[in-house]
XYZ file of C-alpha atoms in Angstrom:
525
model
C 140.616 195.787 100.575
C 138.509 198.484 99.661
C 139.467 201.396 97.160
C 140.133 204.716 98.537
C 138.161 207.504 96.949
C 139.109 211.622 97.702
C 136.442 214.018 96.384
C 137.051 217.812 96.642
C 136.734 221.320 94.591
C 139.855 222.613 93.322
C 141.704 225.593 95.222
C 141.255 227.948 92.150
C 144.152 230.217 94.677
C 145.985 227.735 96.620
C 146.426 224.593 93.468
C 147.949 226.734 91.257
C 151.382 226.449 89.986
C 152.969 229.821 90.774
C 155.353 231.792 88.432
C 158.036 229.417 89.465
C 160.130 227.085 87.210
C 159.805 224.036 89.676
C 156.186 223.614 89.861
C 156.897 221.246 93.081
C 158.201 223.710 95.103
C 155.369 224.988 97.595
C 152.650 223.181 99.151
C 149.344 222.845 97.124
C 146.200 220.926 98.730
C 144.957 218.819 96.397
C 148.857 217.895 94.939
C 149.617 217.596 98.344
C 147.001 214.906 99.214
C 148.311 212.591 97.098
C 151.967 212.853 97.994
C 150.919 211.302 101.154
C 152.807 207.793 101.362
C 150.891 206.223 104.429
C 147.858 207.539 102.702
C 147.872 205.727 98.610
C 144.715 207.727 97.021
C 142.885 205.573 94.265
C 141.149 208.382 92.716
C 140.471 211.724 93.216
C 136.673 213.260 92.087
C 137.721 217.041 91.582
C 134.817 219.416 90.783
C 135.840 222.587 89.079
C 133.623 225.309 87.529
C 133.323 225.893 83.885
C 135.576 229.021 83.655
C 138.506 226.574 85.493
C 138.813 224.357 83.552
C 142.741 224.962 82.236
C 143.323 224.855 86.000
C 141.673 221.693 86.834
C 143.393 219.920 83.645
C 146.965 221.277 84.923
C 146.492 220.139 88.473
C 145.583 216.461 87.295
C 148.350 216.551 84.976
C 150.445 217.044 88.226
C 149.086 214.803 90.004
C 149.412 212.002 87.767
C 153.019 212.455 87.507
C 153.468 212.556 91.251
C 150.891 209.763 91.985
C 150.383 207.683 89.071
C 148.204 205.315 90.619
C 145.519 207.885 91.329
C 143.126 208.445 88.743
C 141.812 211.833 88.694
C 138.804 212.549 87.411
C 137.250 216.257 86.617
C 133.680 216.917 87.563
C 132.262 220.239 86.186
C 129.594 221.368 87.983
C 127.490 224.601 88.034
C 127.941 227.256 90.448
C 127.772 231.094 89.478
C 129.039 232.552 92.991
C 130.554 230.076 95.149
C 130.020 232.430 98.139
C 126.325 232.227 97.419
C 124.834 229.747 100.116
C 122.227 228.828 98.938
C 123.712 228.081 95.354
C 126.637 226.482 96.667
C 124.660 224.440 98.751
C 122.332 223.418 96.176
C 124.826 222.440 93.445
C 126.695 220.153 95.908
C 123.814 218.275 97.125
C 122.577 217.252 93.502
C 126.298 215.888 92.816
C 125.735 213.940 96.509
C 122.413 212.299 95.140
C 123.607 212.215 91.829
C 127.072 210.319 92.688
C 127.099 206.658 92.514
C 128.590 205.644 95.894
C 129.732 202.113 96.263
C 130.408 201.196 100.074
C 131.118 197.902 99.893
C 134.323 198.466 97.603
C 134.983 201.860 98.219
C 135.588 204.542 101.360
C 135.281 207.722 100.729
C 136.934 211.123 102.054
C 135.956 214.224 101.345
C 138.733 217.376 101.125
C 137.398 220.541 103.003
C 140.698 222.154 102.595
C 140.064 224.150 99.074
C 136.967 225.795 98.709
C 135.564 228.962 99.793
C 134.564 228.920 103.665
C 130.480 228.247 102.640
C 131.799 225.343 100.318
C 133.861 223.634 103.432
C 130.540 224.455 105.634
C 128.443 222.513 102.543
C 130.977 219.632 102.693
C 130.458 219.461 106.494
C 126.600 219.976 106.692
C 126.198 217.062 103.250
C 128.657 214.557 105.393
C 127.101 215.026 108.900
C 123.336 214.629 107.258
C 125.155 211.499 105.435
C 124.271 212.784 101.917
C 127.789 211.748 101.594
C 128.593 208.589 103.547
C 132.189 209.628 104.094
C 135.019 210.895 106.485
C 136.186 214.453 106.014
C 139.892 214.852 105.367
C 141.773 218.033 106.041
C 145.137 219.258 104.925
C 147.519 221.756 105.499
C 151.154 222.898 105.517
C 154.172 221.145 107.674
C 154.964 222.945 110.999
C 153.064 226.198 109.041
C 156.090 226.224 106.320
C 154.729 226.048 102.855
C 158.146 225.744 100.782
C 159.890 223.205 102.870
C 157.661 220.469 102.883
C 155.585 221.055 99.853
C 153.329 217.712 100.636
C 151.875 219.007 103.594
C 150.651 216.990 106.254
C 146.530 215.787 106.649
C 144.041 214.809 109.625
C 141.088 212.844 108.945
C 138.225 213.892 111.219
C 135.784 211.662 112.145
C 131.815 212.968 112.616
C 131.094 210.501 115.388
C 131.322 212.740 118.420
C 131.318 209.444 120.547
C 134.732 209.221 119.860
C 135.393 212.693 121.408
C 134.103 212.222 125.421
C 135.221 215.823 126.346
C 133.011 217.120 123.276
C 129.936 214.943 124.101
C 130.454 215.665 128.090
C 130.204 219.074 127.263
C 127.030 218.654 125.024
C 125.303 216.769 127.492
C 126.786 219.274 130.080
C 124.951 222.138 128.086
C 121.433 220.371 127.869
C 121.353 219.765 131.479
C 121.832 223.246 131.985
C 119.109 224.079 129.386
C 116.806 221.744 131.213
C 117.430 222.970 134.456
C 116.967 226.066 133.268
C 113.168 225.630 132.345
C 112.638 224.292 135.737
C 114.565 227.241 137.280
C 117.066 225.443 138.927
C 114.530 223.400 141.191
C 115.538 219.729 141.277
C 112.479 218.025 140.635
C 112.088 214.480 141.119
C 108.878 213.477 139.185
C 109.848 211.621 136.457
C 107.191 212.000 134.400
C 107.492 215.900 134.576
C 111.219 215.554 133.949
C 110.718 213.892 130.835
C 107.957 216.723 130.148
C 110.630 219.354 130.260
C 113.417 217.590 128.602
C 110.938 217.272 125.265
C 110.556 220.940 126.123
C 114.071 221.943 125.916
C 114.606 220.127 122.668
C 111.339 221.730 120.965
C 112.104 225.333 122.400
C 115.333 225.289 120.739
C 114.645 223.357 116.991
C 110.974 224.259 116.497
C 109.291 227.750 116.095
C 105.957 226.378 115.702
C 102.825 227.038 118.576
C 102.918 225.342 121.477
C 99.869 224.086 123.587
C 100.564 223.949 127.267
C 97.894 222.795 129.365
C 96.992 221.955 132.850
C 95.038 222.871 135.861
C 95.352 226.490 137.036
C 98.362 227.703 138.768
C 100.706 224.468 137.517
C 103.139 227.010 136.271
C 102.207 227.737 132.503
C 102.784 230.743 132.472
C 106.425 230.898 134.452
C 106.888 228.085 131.688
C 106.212 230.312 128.521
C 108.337 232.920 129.839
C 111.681 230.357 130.497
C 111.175 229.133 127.133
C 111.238 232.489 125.752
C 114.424 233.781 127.796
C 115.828 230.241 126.644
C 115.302 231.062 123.161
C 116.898 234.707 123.463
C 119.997 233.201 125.392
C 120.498 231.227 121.817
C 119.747 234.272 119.842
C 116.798 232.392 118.163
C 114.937 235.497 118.345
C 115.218 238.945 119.529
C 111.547 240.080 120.796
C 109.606 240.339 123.630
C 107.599 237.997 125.432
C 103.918 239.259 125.566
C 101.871 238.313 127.539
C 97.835 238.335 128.367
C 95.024 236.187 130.270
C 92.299 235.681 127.226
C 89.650 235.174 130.313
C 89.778 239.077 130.677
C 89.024 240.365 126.851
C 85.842 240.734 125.736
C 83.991 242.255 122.908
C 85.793 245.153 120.998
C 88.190 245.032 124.270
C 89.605 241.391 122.842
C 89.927 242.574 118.751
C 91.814 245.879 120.144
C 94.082 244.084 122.300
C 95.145 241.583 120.405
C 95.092 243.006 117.049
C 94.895 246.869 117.236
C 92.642 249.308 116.007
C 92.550 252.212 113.869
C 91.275 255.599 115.491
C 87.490 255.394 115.454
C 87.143 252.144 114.955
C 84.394 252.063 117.720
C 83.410 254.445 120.675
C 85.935 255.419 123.160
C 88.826 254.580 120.349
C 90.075 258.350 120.412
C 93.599 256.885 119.724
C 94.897 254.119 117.570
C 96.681 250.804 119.078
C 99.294 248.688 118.411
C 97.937 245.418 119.483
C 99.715 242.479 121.235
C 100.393 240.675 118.146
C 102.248 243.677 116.466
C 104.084 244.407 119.873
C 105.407 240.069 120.427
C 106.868 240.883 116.558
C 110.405 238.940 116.427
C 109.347 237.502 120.279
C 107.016 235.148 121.920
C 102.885 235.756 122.608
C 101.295 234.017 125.322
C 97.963 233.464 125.116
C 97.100 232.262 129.252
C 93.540 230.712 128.958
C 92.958 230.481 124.996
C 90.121 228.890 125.143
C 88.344 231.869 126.654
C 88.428 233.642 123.551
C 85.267 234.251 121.056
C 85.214 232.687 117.511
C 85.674 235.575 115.751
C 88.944 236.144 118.039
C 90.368 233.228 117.295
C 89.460 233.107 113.117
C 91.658 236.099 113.252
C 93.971 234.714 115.256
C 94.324 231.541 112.999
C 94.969 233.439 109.948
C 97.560 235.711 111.957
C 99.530 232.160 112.868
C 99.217 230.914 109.386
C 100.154 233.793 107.522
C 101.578 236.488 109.669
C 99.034 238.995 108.573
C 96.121 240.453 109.569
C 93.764 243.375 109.659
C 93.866 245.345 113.128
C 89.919 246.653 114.386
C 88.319 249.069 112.165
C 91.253 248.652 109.306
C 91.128 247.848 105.722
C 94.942 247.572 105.359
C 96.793 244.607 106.579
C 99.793 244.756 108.993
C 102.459 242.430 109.630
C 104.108 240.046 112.586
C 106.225 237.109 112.802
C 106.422 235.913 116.039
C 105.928 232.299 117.801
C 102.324 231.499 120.007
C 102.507 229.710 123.190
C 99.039 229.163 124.037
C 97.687 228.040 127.935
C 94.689 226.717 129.078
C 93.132 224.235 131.903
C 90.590 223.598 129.474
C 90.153 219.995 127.233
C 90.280 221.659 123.900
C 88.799 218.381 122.258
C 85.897 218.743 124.158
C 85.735 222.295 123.504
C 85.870 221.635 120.108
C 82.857 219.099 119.972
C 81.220 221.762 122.016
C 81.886 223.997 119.007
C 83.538 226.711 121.562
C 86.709 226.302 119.976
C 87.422 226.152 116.667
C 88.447 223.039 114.800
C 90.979 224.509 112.904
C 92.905 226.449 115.059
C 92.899 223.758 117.603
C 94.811 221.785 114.807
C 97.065 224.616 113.804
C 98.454 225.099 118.308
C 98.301 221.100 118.669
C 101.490 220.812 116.984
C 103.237 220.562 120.447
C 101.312 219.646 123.346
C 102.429 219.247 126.925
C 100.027 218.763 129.770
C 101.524 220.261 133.302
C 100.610 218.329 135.730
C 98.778 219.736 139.190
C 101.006 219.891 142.635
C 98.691 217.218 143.874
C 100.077 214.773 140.848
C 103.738 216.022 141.758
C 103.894 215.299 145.499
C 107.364 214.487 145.725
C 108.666 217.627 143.868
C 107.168 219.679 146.850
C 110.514 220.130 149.146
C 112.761 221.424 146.093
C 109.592 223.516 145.648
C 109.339 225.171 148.960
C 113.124 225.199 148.922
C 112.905 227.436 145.696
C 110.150 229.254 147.054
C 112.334 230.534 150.823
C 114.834 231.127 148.197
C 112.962 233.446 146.155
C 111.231 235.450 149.409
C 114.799 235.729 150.353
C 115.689 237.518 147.297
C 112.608 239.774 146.990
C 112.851 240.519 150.771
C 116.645 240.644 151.591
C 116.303 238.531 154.473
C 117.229 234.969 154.780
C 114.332 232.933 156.503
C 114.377 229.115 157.233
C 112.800 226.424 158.920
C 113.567 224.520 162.324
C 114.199 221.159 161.645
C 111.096 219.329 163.158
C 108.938 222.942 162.064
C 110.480 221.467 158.266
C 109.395 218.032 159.144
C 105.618 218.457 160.110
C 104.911 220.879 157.432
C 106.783 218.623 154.124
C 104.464 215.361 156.121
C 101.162 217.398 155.549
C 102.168 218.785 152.374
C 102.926 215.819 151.017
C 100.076 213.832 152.521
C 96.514 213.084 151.178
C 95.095 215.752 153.324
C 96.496 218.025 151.329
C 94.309 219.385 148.192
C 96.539 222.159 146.808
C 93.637 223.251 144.702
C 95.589 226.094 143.775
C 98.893 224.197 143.245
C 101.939 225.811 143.108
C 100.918 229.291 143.010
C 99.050 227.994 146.440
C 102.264 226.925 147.927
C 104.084 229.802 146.973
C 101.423 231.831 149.033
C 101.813 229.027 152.087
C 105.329 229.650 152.234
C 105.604 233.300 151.867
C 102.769 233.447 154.885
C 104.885 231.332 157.186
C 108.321 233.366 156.361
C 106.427 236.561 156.817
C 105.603 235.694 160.268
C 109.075 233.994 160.764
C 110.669 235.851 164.036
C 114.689 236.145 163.532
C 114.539 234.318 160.257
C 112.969 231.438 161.846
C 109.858 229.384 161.051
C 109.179 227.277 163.669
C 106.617 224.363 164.674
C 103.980 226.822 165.932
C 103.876 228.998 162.830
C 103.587 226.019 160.647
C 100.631 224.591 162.718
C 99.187 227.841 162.545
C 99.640 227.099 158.488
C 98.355 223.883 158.165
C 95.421 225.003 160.236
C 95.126 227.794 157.897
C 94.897 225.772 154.914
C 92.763 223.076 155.937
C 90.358 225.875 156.783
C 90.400 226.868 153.629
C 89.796 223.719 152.124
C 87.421 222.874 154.299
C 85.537 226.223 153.631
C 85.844 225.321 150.029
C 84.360 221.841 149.980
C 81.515 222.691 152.087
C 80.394 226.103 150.855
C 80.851 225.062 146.937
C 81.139 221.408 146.496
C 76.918 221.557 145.847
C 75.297 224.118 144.544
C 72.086 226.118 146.204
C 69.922 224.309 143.930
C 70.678 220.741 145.265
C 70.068 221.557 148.652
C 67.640 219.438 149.373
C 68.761 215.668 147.901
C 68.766 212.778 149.385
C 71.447 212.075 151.349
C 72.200 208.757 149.008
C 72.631 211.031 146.059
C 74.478 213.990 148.025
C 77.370 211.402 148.922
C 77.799 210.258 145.540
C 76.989 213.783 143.859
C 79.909 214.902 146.394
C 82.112 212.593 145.390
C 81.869 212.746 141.498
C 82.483 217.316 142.092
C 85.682 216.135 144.019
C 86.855 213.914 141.495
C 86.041 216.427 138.284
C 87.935 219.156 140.147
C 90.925 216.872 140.817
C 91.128 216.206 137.486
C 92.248 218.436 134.199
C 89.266 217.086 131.999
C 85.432 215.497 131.369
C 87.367 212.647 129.684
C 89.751 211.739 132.760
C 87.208 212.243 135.756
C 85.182 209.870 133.867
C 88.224 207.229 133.503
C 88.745 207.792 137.184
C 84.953 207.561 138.116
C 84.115 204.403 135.428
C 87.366 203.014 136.544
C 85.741 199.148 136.606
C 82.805 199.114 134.448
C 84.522 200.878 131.626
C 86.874 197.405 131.066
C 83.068 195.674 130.531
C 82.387 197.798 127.427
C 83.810 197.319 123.664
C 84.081 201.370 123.055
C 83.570 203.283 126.522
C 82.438 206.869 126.503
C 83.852 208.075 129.902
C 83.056 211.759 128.976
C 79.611 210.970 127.761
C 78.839 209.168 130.872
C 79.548 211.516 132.976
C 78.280 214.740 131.565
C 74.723 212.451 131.526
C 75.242 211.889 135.162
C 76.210 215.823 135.497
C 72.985 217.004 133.745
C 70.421 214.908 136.117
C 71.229 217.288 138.675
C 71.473 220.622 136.149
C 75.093 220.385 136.578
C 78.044 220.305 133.784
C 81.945 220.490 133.666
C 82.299 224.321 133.149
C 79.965 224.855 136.099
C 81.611 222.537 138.675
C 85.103 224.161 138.100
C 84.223 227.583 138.126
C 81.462 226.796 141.589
């Protein structure tokens, strides 16, 4: 049977005597704890600071005439202010490393009852890390009557929140509602963008560091920055704003006084000084939509404003301060941006902490009915009017939606726009089987307008028709896809498995360049 060990600090208030003549007469924690019969205590580790010492010796005295089968033995540690965090903290994590716990003889329990309030939260925060491989052991008086039943009465509690199913039901409860949260209440089905958002959730709320979202335009970066952020303020994690700002529209002096500021004068036109984005997303979140559209010199500064929450705003000699937390966007491949030498190296490693790729509506096909649901939900609200469909209307449009025909080049902002057309034409709140014909016309149009005005350029007007097929092909494929590296898995698909180190990328930008093409081009055509 293994020994039963109690470790605790002495109650410099509630373990003393009193000015009584029977010492025994009022309940004390740490006598208390060993006048427990169902509960024999084999010894007792009491730490006491230096200046306590007549009070520690006094309250082992006592307790080895009431239990004199515990051995009590007096650990002096150091502590100056035992309100002090930090100290507390400190000198009660070397005695946890220090301590020579024995598990296979000995159990141990550890006495949060004495103490001040930041030792008892030490205690708990050592035991739940398992610094201390223990149980934590409360006491406290009988029915709230400290002179009748000077022993007391004690509850063990046990860290293992398995044990508790209304605790853990309610945690789990709590994260679904977190999750849900970031996806705005739509019940999507994909489960590979489920799993996306529940790595999200945890992240958002344990890590402050930048995060990298990336994707194809219009997959919802940018809605997904902002939930993160009003996630983050719900758990007071921080009390700023969320900035925002599309890197694709700064350039020259424009970019370094946005982001950063300027001092009056700093170039022509600057009749005024400005704050900067960075200054104003102090305490909050910055969003950086399209980072990779930024110039070097942009993003050196930027760098040194993640790393060390300084930096000198246009025209300044003098150094300001912010502390807030980057979420960067792009549809970009950084890595190939990198080897480009359009992005640089090291700030690419400082945002690629936490990296989450959206993926396109066209990759999400069955999440498009919760979408269009949210989307009649959200016209609803902006317009006061309630609009929905007619059941076969419903039918025909989710079958073309989610069909191959359907491109959704512009993803979900795209659908968002489909929808809103067809409730905007609804007639008494209506949509009905001619208005979404009339849409899926509409769009295919589009498309179609898309694929034959842009798919080749001018220049390659006059190709064989061999080439044009294949050239036609290999656009499609690049635009349906969020990188060089991933059209070229999709296009090399078979002949890639023949070689020892295939260079998909490589392949194709070779391909690309015969016909004075490259990636940048075909997405922006």
């Amino acid at each position: 049977m293994k020994r039963r060990v109690v470790i605790g600090v002495l109650g410099t208030t509630l373990d003393r005597r009193g000015k009584k003549a029977n010492r025994w007469a009022k309940w004390r924690p740490t006598i208390g704890l060993c006048q427990q019969p169902e509960l024999p205590i084999d010894r007792l580790e009491l730490l006491y600071q230096a200046d306590n010492g007549s009070l520690a010796q006094k309250v082992k005295e006592d307790i080895e005439a009431i239990s004199p089968q515990t051995q009590v033995v007096l650990q002096k540690i150091k502590m100056e202010d035992p309100w002090d965090f930090e100290e507390v903290y400190t000198s009660m994590l070397d005695f946890s490393v220090r301590y020579p716990f024995d598990t296979e003889n000995e159990e141990y329990l550890i006495h949060i009852t004495t103490g001040t309030h930041v030792t008892q939260i030490c205690w708990f925060l050592l035991t739940e890390a398992r610094y201390l491989p223990a149980q934590l052991i409360q006491t406290s008086p009988k029915n709230g009557d400290r002179e009748s039943h000077p022993e007391g009465i004690y509850t063990v509690i046990d860290l293992d929140l398995s044990r508790y199913t209304t605790l853990t039901s309610r945690f789990l409860r709590e994260q679904q509602e977190q999750v849900a949260f970031l996806k705005a209440g739509i019940a999507t089905r994909n489960a590979n963008f489920n799993r996306l958002i529940d790595q999200v959730e945890r992240v958002a709320l344990r890590s402050c560091a930048p995060i990298l979202l990336t994707g194809p335009t219009g997959a919802g970066k940018s809605f997904l920055a902002r939930r993160i952020w009003q996630l983050r303020q719900s758990r007071h994690l921080l009390q700023g704003r969320f900035v925002e700002v599309n890197c694709a529209t700064l350039r020259g002096d424009n970019a370094m006084s946005t982001l950063f500021g300027h001092v009056k004068g700093a170039f022509t036109g600057a009749l005024q000084p400005r704050t900067g984005l960075l200054r104003e997303a102090a305490g909050g979140i910055l969003f950086l939509d399209e980072v990779a559209e930024l110039g070097l010199d942009e993003q050196a500064m930027l760098l040194k404003a993640i790393e060390e929450k300084n930096f000198l705003p246009y025209g300044s000699d003098k150094e300001v301060h912010s502390d807030f937390q980057l979420i960067a966007g792009t549809h970009r491949d950084l890595r190939e941006w990198v080897e480009q030498g359009k992005f640089r190296e090291d700030l690419y490693a400082r945002i690629n902490m936490w990296t989450y790729q959206l993926p396109g509506l066209a990759q999400r096909r069955e999440d498009i009915e919760p979408n269009i649901d949210y989307e009649l939900a959200r016209y609803a609200q902006m317009q006061q009017t309630q609009v929905r469909f007619d059941k076969e209307a419903r039918q025909i449009y989710l079958h073309f939606a989610c069909s191959a025909q359907a491109q959704w080049r512009g993803n979900f902002r795209e659908l968002s726009a489909s929808v809103a057309r067809m409730a905007t034409f609804a007639e008494n709140g209506r949509i009905n089987q001619q208005l979404v014909e009339e849409e899926i016309d509409r769009l295919k149009q589009n498309w179609r307008g898309e694929n034959e005005a842009s798919l080749l350029p001018t220049h390659l007007s006059e190709i064989d028709l061999f080439d044009r097929q294949q050239l036609e092909t290999v656009i499609r494929v690049c635009r349906g896809s969020a990188s060089l590296s991933e059209a070229g898995r999709k296009l090399f698909a078979v002949s890639r498995q023949q070689k020892k180190q295939p260079n998909d990328a490589d392949r194709l930008r070779k391909y690309l360049a015969k016909f004075a093409l490259d990636w940048d081009g075909i997405q922006q055509h």
